[in-house]
Tab-separated table of C-alpha atoms in Angstrom:
chain	number	residue	atom	x	y	z
A	1	MET	CA	-37.274	-59.833	-70.760
A	2	LYS	CA	-41.039	-59.938	-71.274
A	3	ILE	CA	-43.792	-62.281	-70.099
A	4	THR	CA	-45.386	-64.030	-73.074
A	5	SER	CA	-48.032	-66.273	-71.470
A	6	LEU	CA	-49.697	-67.522	-68.290
A	7	LYS	CA	-50.772	-71.171	-68.172
A	8	THR	CA	-52.598	-72.516	-65.129
A	9	PHE	CA	-52.675	-76.001	-63.619
A	10	ILE	CA	-54.152	-77.851	-60.643
A	11	LEU	CA	-52.432	-80.742	-58.856
A	12	HIS	CA	-54.169	-83.008	-56.333
A	13	VAL	CA	-51.619	-85.204	-54.565
A	14	PRO	CA	-52.509	-87.933	-52.034
A	15	VAL	CA	-51.309	-87.298	-48.489
A	16	THR	CA	-48.936	-89.889	-47.120
A	17	ARG	CA	-51.136	-91.363	-44.394
A	18	ASN	CA	-54.408	-92.476	-46.090
A	19	GLY	CA	-56.594	-89.789	-44.596
A	20	ILE	CA	-55.670	-87.483	-41.750
A	21	ALA	CA	-57.520	-85.052	-39.496
A	22	ASP	CA	-56.897	-82.138	-37.197
A	23	SER	CA	-59.466	-80.360	-35.020
A	24	THR	CA	-61.087	-78.697	-38.030
A	25	HIS	CA	-60.371	-80.597	-41.250
A	26	THR	CA	-60.061	-84.083	-42.746
A	27	LEU	CA	-57.753	-84.551	-45.724
A	28	THR	CA	-57.027	-87.223	-48.308
A	29	HIS	CA	-55.196	-84.995	-50.858
A	30	TRP	CA	-53.266	-81.741	-50.948
A	31	GLY	CA	-54.081	-79.259	-53.698
A	32	ALA	CA	-51.622	-77.119	-55.642
A	33	PRO	CA	-53.350	-74.707	-58.036
A	34	GLY	CA	-50.658	-72.828	-59.910
A	35	VAL	CA	-49.313	-71.019	-62.919
A	36	ILE	CA	-46.541	-71.469	-65.463
A	37	ILE	CA	-45.178	-68.134	-66.716
A	38	GLU	CA	-43.286	-68.196	-70.012
A	39	THR	CA	-40.963	-65.443	-71.231
A	40	ASP	CA	-39.398	-64.352	-74.492
A	41	ALA	CA	-35.977	-65.200	-73.025
A	42	GLY	CA	-36.819	-68.903	-72.808
A	43	ILE	CA	-36.940	-68.840	-68.994
A	44	THR	CA	-40.049	-70.414	-67.468
A	45	GLY	CA	-41.296	-69.699	-63.965
A	46	TYR	CA	-43.477	-71.990	-61.844
A	47	GLY	CA	-45.625	-70.872	-58.940
A	48	TYR	CA	-48.449	-72.381	-56.913
A	49	THR	CA	-50.417	-72.144	-53.712
A	50	GLY	CA	-51.623	-74.819	-51.262
A	51	THR	CA	-55.205	-75.939	-50.639
A	52	HIS	CA	-57.286	-78.806	-49.282
A	53	ALA	CA	-57.844	-80.091	-52.824
A	54	HIS	CA	-61.418	-78.941	-53.266
A	55	LEU	CA	-61.744	-78.828	-57.038
A	56	ALA	CA	-64.376	-76.076	-57.297
A	57	SER	CA	-62.399	-73.636	-55.140
A	58	ASP	CA	-59.117	-74.596	-56.831
A	59	ARG	CA	-60.711	-73.713	-60.169
A	60	LEU	CA	-61.707	-70.319	-58.791
A	61	ILE	CA	-58.035	-69.674	-58.012
A	62	THR	CA	-56.843	-70.590	-61.507
A	63	GLN	CA	-59.705	-68.631	-63.078
A	64	CYS	CA	-58.663	-65.608	-61.024
A	65	ILE	CA	-55.117	-65.940	-62.359
A	66	GLU	CA	-56.397	-66.134	-65.925
A	67	THR	CA	-58.956	-63.320	-65.759
A	68	CYS	CA	-57.787	-60.858	-63.073
A	69	PHE	CA	-54.037	-60.857	-63.679
A	70	ASP	CA	-53.670	-61.639	-67.397
A	71	TRP	CA	-52.619	-58.023	-67.969
A	72	ILE	CA	-49.088	-58.808	-66.730
A	73	VAL	CA	-48.394	-60.453	-70.119
A	74	GLY	CA	-45.917	-58.150	-71.824
A	75	ARG	CA	-44.413	-56.943	-68.529
A	76	ASP	CA	-40.874	-57.529	-67.264
A	77	PRO	CA	-40.916	-60.509	-64.825
A	78	LEU	CA	-37.765	-59.266	-63.084
A	79	GLU	CA	-39.807	-56.391	-61.659
A	80	ALA	CA	-41.437	-58.820	-59.223
A	81	THR	CA	-41.732	-56.459	-56.252
A	82	ALA	CA	-43.203	-53.619	-58.308
A	83	LEU	CA	-45.586	-55.976	-60.091
A	84	HIS	CA	-46.798	-57.374	-56.776
A	85	ARG	CA	-47.806	-53.937	-55.568
A	86	GLU	CA	-49.629	-53.254	-58.838
A	87	MET	CA	-51.453	-56.584	-58.679
A	88	GLU	CA	-52.556	-56.275	-55.045
A	89	ARG	CA	-53.836	-52.742	-55.696
A	90	PHE	CA	-55.410	-53.462	-59.076
A	91	PRO	CA	-58.860	-51.825	-58.626
A	92	PRO	CA	-61.092	-54.779	-59.660
A	93	VAL	CA	-59.138	-57.074	-57.338
A	94	GLN	CA	-59.431	-54.644	-54.420
A	95	TRP	CA	-63.205	-54.693	-54.641
A	96	VAL	CA	-63.528	-58.494	-54.636
A	97	GLY	CA	-60.506	-59.534	-52.619
A	98	ARG	CA	-57.621	-58.310	-50.487
A	99	GLY	CA	-57.543	-61.852	-49.118
A	100	GLY	CA	-58.765	-65.357	-49.893
A	101	ILE	CA	-58.900	-66.477	-53.512
A	102	THR	CA	-57.388	-63.334	-55.027
A	103	GLN	CA	-54.482	-63.477	-52.588
A	104	LEU	CA	-53.814	-67.145	-53.354
A	105	ALA	CA	-53.847	-66.391	-57.078
A	106	LEU	CA	-51.552	-63.405	-56.644
A	107	GLY	CA	-49.197	-65.511	-54.525
A	108	ALA	CA	-48.840	-68.192	-57.206
A	109	ILE	CA	-47.905	-65.519	-59.750
A	110	ASP	CA	-45.462	-63.825	-57.375
A	111	VAL	CA	-43.670	-67.119	-56.677
A	112	ALA	CA	-43.346	-67.779	-60.424
A	113	LEU	CA	-41.844	-64.302	-60.925
A	114	TRP	CA	-39.263	-64.901	-58.201
A	115	ASP	CA	-38.548	-68.297	-59.768
A	116	ILE	CA	-37.775	-66.533	-63.065
A	117	LYS	CA	-35.657	-63.936	-61.308
A	118	ALA	CA	-33.510	-66.574	-59.574
A	119	LYS	CA	-33.176	-68.661	-62.737
A	120	GLN	CA	-32.102	-65.595	-64.714
A	121	ALA	CA	-29.359	-65.061	-62.111
A	122	GLY	CA	-28.404	-68.757	-62.270
A	123	GLN	CA	-28.903	-69.086	-58.500
A	124	PRO	CA	-31.193	-70.894	-56.071
A	125	LEU	CA	-33.730	-68.473	-54.620
A	126	TRP	CA	-32.102	-68.401	-51.187
A	127	GLN	CA	-28.901	-67.102	-52.766
A	128	SER	CA	-30.604	-64.550	-55.001
A	129	MET	CA	-32.381	-63.258	-51.854
A	130	GLY	CA	-28.950	-62.472	-50.431
A	131	GLY	CA	-28.831	-65.416	-48.067
A	132	LYS	CA	-25.828	-67.443	-46.956
A	133	GLU	CA	-25.760	-71.234	-47.003
A	134	ARG	CA	-26.568	-72.464	-43.498
A	135	PRO	CA	-28.363	-75.352	-41.758
A	136	ILE	CA	-32.117	-75.178	-41.108
A	137	LEU	CA	-33.566	-77.453	-38.429
A	138	ALA	CA	-36.580	-79.551	-39.475
A	139	TYR	CA	-39.428	-80.437	-37.148
A	140	ASN	CA	-41.849	-83.061	-38.416
A	141	THR	CA	-45.541	-82.219	-38.858
A	142	ASP	CA	-46.513	-85.311	-40.854
A	143	GLY	CA	-47.559	-87.017	-37.644
A	144	GLY	CA	-49.498	-86.326	-34.487
A	145	TRP	CA	-52.854	-86.335	-36.262
A	146	LEU	CA	-55.968	-86.026	-34.150
A	147	ASN	CA	-57.749	-88.994	-35.732
A	148	TRP	CA	-55.020	-91.381	-34.600
A	149	SER	CA	-55.357	-93.518	-31.506
A	150	LEU	CA	-53.162	-92.733	-28.529
A	151	ASP	CA	-50.991	-95.800	-29.202
A	152	THR	CA	-50.492	-94.858	-32.873
A	153	LEU	CA	-49.701	-91.256	-31.962
A	154	VAL	CA	-47.089	-92.247	-29.402
A	155	SER	CA	-45.426	-94.922	-31.536
A	156	ASP	CA	-45.228	-92.644	-34.564
A	157	CYS	CA	-43.697	-89.750	-32.633
A	158	ARG	CA	-41.192	-92.137	-31.102
A	159	ARG	CA	-40.323	-93.466	-34.579
A	160	LEU	CA	-39.790	-89.953	-35.955
A	161	VAL	CA	-37.292	-89.263	-33.208
A	162	GLU	CA	-35.527	-92.596	-32.725
A	163	GLU	CA	-35.458	-93.885	-36.322
A	164	ASP	CA	-35.704	-90.793	-38.522
A	165	GLY	CA	-33.572	-88.510	-36.380
A	166	TYR	CA	-35.945	-85.573	-35.937
A	167	LEU	CA	-35.143	-83.210	-33.093
A	168	GLY	CA	-38.658	-81.779	-33.026
A	169	VAL	CA	-42.260	-82.915	-33.605
A	170	LYS	CA	-45.676	-81.265	-33.521
A	171	ILE	CA	-48.983	-82.864	-32.543
A	172	LYS	CA	-52.580	-81.794	-33.099
A	173	VAL	CA	-54.870	-80.844	-30.232
A	174	GLY	CA	-58.430	-79.553	-30.025
A	175	SER	CA	-60.321	-82.704	-29.042
A	176	PRO	CA	-63.914	-82.337	-27.789
A	177	ASN	CA	-62.654	-83.325	-24.345
A	178	LEU	CA	-59.702	-81.330	-23.003
A	179	ALA	CA	-58.662	-84.274	-20.846
A	180	THR	CA	-57.991	-86.242	-24.049
A	181	ASP	CA	-55.595	-83.568	-25.303
A	182	ILE	CA	-53.802	-83.503	-21.971
A	183	GLU	CA	-53.449	-87.295	-21.933
A	184	ARG	CA	-52.053	-87.363	-25.480
A	185	LEU	CA	-49.662	-84.491	-24.817
A	186	GLU	CA	-48.221	-86.036	-21.666
A	187	ALA	CA	-47.859	-89.456	-23.346
A	188	VAL	CA	-45.925	-88.020	-26.273
A	189	ARG	CA	-43.617	-86.049	-24.013
A	190	ARG	CA	-42.798	-89.199	-22.039
A	191	ALA	CA	-42.192	-91.146	-25.251
A	192	ILE	CA	-39.811	-88.686	-26.944
A	193	GLY	CA	-37.977	-87.520	-23.830
A	194	ASP	CA	-37.100	-84.077	-22.539
A	195	LYS	CA	-34.479	-83.151	-25.140
A	196	VAL	CA	-36.765	-83.231	-28.191
A	197	THR	CA	-38.707	-80.098	-29.135
A	198	LEU	CA	-42.473	-80.552	-28.868
A	199	ALA	CA	-45.111	-78.141	-30.227
A	200	VAL	CA	-48.923	-78.349	-30.342
A	201	ASP	CA	-51.436	-77.033	-32.876
A	202	ALA	CA	-55.162	-76.468	-32.185
A	203	ASN	CA	-56.038	-75.162	-35.686
A	204	GLY	CA	-58.135	-72.357	-34.211
A	205	ARG	CA	-60.510	-74.694	-32.401
A	206	MET	CA	-60.450	-73.610	-28.766
A	207	ASP	CA	-62.206	-70.778	-26.975
A	208	LEU	CA	-60.249	-68.514	-24.630
A	209	PRO	CA	-61.138	-70.181	-21.288
A	210	THR	CA	-60.260	-73.641	-22.651
A	211	ALA	CA	-56.973	-72.387	-24.084
A	212	ILE	CA	-56.029	-70.813	-20.752
A	213	ARG	CA	-56.784	-74.067	-18.902
A	214	PHE	CA	-54.774	-76.071	-21.432
A	215	GLY	CA	-51.923	-73.584	-21.224
A	216	ARG	CA	-51.112	-74.641	-17.678
A	217	HIS	CA	-50.375	-78.176	-18.872
A	218	LEU	CA	-48.292	-76.961	-21.816
A	219	ALA	CA	-45.761	-75.372	-19.500
A	220	ASP	CA	-45.499	-78.570	-17.445
A	221	CYS	CA	-44.633	-80.503	-20.637
A	222	ASP	CA	-42.135	-77.859	-21.837
A	223	VAL	CA	-44.064	-77.196	-25.070
A	224	LEU	CA	-42.215	-74.842	-27.424
A	225	TRP	CA	-45.348	-73.106	-28.691
A	226	PHE	CA	-49.138	-73.201	-28.741
A	227	GLU	CA	-50.102	-72.863	-32.412
A	228	GLU	CA	-53.379	-71.320	-33.602
A	229	PRO	CA	-55.102	-71.797	-30.240
A	230	LEU	CA	-58.078	-69.537	-31.066
A	231	TRP	CA	-60.064	-68.259	-34.039
A	232	TYR	CA	-57.515	-66.871	-36.480
A	233	ASP	CA	-58.663	-63.218	-36.643
A	234	ASP	CA	-59.288	-62.666	-32.926
A	235	VAL	CA	-56.376	-60.427	-31.978
A	236	ILE	CA	-57.664	-59.425	-28.532
A	237	SER	CA	-58.251	-62.995	-27.324
A	238	HIS	CA	-54.766	-64.029	-28.492
A	239	LYS	CA	-53.352	-61.065	-26.581
A	240	ARG	CA	-55.216	-62.104	-23.445
A	241	LEU	CA	-54.051	-65.693	-23.825
A	242	ALA	CA	-50.435	-64.589	-24.320
A	243	GLU	CA	-50.694	-62.613	-21.067
A	244	SER	CA	-52.249	-65.561	-19.199
A	245	ILE	CA	-49.915	-68.492	-19.983
A	246	ARG	CA	-46.168	-69.061	-20.078
A	247	THR	CA	-46.065	-70.976	-23.388
A	248	PRO	CA	-45.389	-68.779	-26.450
A	249	ILE	CA	-48.093	-68.327	-29.108
A	250	ALA	CA	-47.475	-69.204	-32.778
A	251	LEU	CA	-49.748	-68.334	-35.695
A	252	GLY	CA	-49.875	-66.981	-39.221
A	253	GLU	CA	-51.024	-69.587	-41.718
A	254	GLN	CA	-54.509	-68.053	-41.820
A	255	LEU	CA	-53.317	-64.447	-42.060
A	256	TYR	CA	-53.569	-63.353	-45.681
A	257	LEU	CA	-52.111	-59.852	-45.506
A	258	ALA	CA	-48.871	-58.408	-44.140
A	259	HIS	CA	-50.938	-55.817	-42.269
A	260	ASN	CA	-52.661	-58.642	-40.359
A	261	PHE	CA	-49.289	-59.664	-38.962
A	262	GLN	CA	-48.506	-56.081	-38.028
A	263	THR	CA	-51.695	-55.942	-35.953
A	264	PHE	CA	-50.799	-59.139	-34.050
A	265	PHE	CA	-47.208	-57.953	-33.560
A	266	ASP	CA	-48.247	-54.574	-32.186
A	267	ALA	CA	-50.753	-56.214	-29.808
A	268	GLY	CA	-48.127	-58.580	-28.385
A	269	ALA	CA	-50.428	-61.432	-29.437
A	270	LEU	CA	-47.853	-63.802	-30.962
A	271	HIS	CA	-44.257	-64.887	-30.363
A	272	TYR	CA	-43.468	-67.160	-33.328
A	273	ALA	CA	-44.505	-65.740	-36.716
A	274	GLN	CA	-45.698	-68.314	-39.259
A	275	PRO	CA	-46.174	-66.510	-42.590
A	276	ASP	CA	-46.908	-68.766	-45.557
A	277	VAL	CA	-46.065	-67.733	-49.125
A	278	ALA	CA	-48.964	-69.915	-50.306
A	279	ARG	CA	-51.517	-67.902	-48.301
A	280	LEU	CA	-49.886	-64.520	-47.843
A	281	GLY	CA	-49.625	-63.530	-51.486
A	282	GLY	CA	-46.174	-64.832	-52.338
A	283	ILE	CA	-42.530	-64.237	-51.537
A	284	THR	CA	-42.727	-60.442	-51.729
A	285	PRO	CA	-45.052	-60.014	-48.700
A	286	TRP	CA	-43.353	-62.930	-46.907
A	287	ILE	CA	-40.147	-60.868	-46.869
A	288	GLN	CA	-42.096	-57.874	-45.524
A	289	VAL	CA	-43.479	-59.954	-42.645
A	290	ALA	CA	-40.094	-61.521	-41.898
A	291	ASP	CA	-38.535	-58.050	-41.733
A	292	MET	CA	-41.274	-56.882	-39.339
A	293	ALA	CA	-40.767	-59.913	-37.098
A	294	MET	CA	-36.987	-59.547	-37.020
A	295	ALA	CA	-37.295	-55.840	-36.146
A	296	ARG	CA	-39.321	-56.891	-33.087
A	297	GLY	CA	-36.943	-59.667	-32.061
A	298	LEU	CA	-39.389	-62.428	-33.034
A	299	PRO	CA	-38.409	-65.612	-34.923
A	300	VAL	CA	-40.063	-66.700	-38.171
A	301	VAL	CA	-40.995	-70.384	-38.503
A	302	SER	CA	-43.065	-70.520	-41.676
A	303	HIS	CA	-46.166	-72.588	-42.181
A	304	VAL	CA	-45.533	-74.708	-45.285
A	305	GLY	CA	-48.666	-74.654	-47.413
A	306	ASP	CA	-46.219	-75.211	-50.277
A	307	MET	CA	-44.938	-78.325	-48.442
A	308	GLY	CA	-41.588	-76.609	-47.974
A	309	GLN	CA	-40.396	-76.369	-51.582
A	310	ILE	CA	-40.280	-72.572	-51.479
A	311	HIS	CA	-39.961	-72.045	-47.739
A	312	ILE	CA	-36.625	-73.791	-47.435
A	313	HIS	CA	-35.312	-71.052	-49.729
A	314	THR	CA	-36.912	-68.220	-47.746
A	315	ALA	CA	-35.706	-69.760	-44.475
A	316	ILE	CA	-32.101	-69.840	-45.660
A	317	GLY	CA	-32.454	-66.527	-47.462
A	318	HIS	CA	-33.721	-64.475	-44.501
A	319	PRO	CA	-31.893	-64.221	-41.145
A	320	SER	CA	-35.120	-64.380	-39.105
A	321	SER	CA	-35.523	-68.147	-39.708
A	322	ASN	CA	-33.629	-71.091	-38.259
A	323	MET	CA	-36.307	-73.806	-38.182
A	324	LEU	CA	-38.985	-75.080	-40.561
A	325	GLU	CA	-41.710	-77.706	-40.447
A	326	TYR	CA	-41.477	-80.704	-42.777
A	327	ILE	CA	-44.346	-82.368	-44.636
A	328	PRO	CA	-43.355	-84.548	-47.630
A	329	TRP	CA	-46.646	-84.638	-49.541
A	330	LEU	CA	-45.540	-82.894	-52.775
A	331	ARG	CA	-42.033	-84.361	-53.135
A	332	ASP	CA	-42.927	-86.373	-56.268
A	333	CYS	CA	-43.930	-83.216	-58.161
A	334	PHE	CA	-40.622	-81.336	-58.428
A	335	THR	CA	-37.234	-81.713	-60.090
A	336	GLU	CA	-35.439	-80.997	-56.789
A	337	PRO	CA	-37.752	-82.211	-54.008
A	338	VAL	CA	-37.275	-80.710	-50.582
A	339	THR	CA	-35.296	-83.170	-48.451
A	340	VAL	CA	-34.452	-83.688	-44.783
A	341	SER	CA	-31.481	-85.730	-43.560
A	342	ASP	CA	-30.852	-86.550	-39.888
A	343	GLY	CA	-33.274	-83.836	-38.802
A	344	TRP	CA	-31.824	-81.035	-40.951
A	345	TYR	CA	-32.882	-79.655	-44.317
A	346	VAL	CA	-30.642	-80.358	-47.295
A	347	VAL	CA	-29.670	-77.065	-48.963
A	348	PRO	CA	-31.228	-76.788	-52.471
A	349	ARG	CA	-28.824	-76.237	-55.371
A	350	GLU	CA	-30.900	-75.826	-58.529
A	351	PRO	CA	-31.455	-72.291	-59.866
A	352	GLY	CA	-34.938	-71.011	-59.091
A	353	ALA	CA	-37.456	-71.172	-56.263
A	354	GLY	CA	-37.654	-74.977	-56.081
A	355	THR	CA	-40.960	-74.978	-57.954
A	356	THR	CA	-39.959	-76.478	-61.328
A	357	LEU	CA	-42.341	-79.345	-62.041
A	358	ARG	CA	-41.167	-82.782	-63.069
A	359	HIS	CA	-42.044	-83.688	-66.647
A	360	ASP	CA	-44.607	-86.214	-65.429
A	361	ALA	CA	-46.155	-84.215	-62.557
A	362	LEU	CA	-49.150	-82.952	-64.535
A	363	ASP	CA	-49.834	-86.420	-65.976
A	364	ARG	CA	-49.689	-88.071	-62.546
A	365	PHE	CA	-51.434	-85.519	-60.388
A	366	GLY	CA	-53.061	-82.940	-62.661
A	367	VAL	CA	-56.829	-82.453	-62.731
A	368	ALA	CA	-58.840	-80.777	-65.459
């Protein structure tokens, strides 16, 4: 089998809540710059990454696919792992990347290659990875936004648990006033009860002293993890925080290289690994990170920059994962949208990585 063409696309899909915010960003749309890889065997692979739908930067990603990695045309797409190593070490890319835009572009291609590989085998990706069908717990992240009032936050978290059946929720923290975060945290815990998993996410906003102060309240509310408490690249401060509080640390969505995870692992600076195929460079390095985490006895709970379409496959396919966040923003784009029922993910059945676009996705959400 040979690759015959690369065709790029950009999707901008409205988020479900008419504008949302965390401690760092405000969003109205989610971006999915991606690539369609065609082969001489008639098998087509789809891959994409996840962004905040900024058109200029999304175009840089698709331009990188078209100009830095066009040399894979003519290569065998089933050699996904070998091709990934060649692409990440391609000399022009090394000099301008090893993270950021080049890594997002590489990741979209890598996902499309794995999509082809699974389709050629006639299997969903989780099965072609060697995984066994099993349940994956969903915790809801499409709630808890920092721009919501306290009443809205509490009522929505209660609805997710009582009406939608979720056994876990996550809320955003990182308000200008720490007392506000504490008030919101305690109110949500009272509303959802003691048996529901509760996590918090600061999106890298806090400094170390503030995070240590907040950590004392997290333990009192039985918080599962403190996600991205500090600036993403600050290994030493995360290590000091992990040594200062009882609540485990989770991070990974802003780590673009497998070696970044290795540094945090070796420092004892995280407890829940959150690699993201959309940021990390695809499925190939995601597997590397998951193997590293499992070897250290640490669970993998991926960040879903892909909105879960691919990560439900990697979660089932790798024994390090038992739980995954759920955000439904891209469901209308795919032939088999990722689905949660009674708090658990529905196992995908279609061959491939879950990335095959609906026939109308580009017409509805595509941008030039």
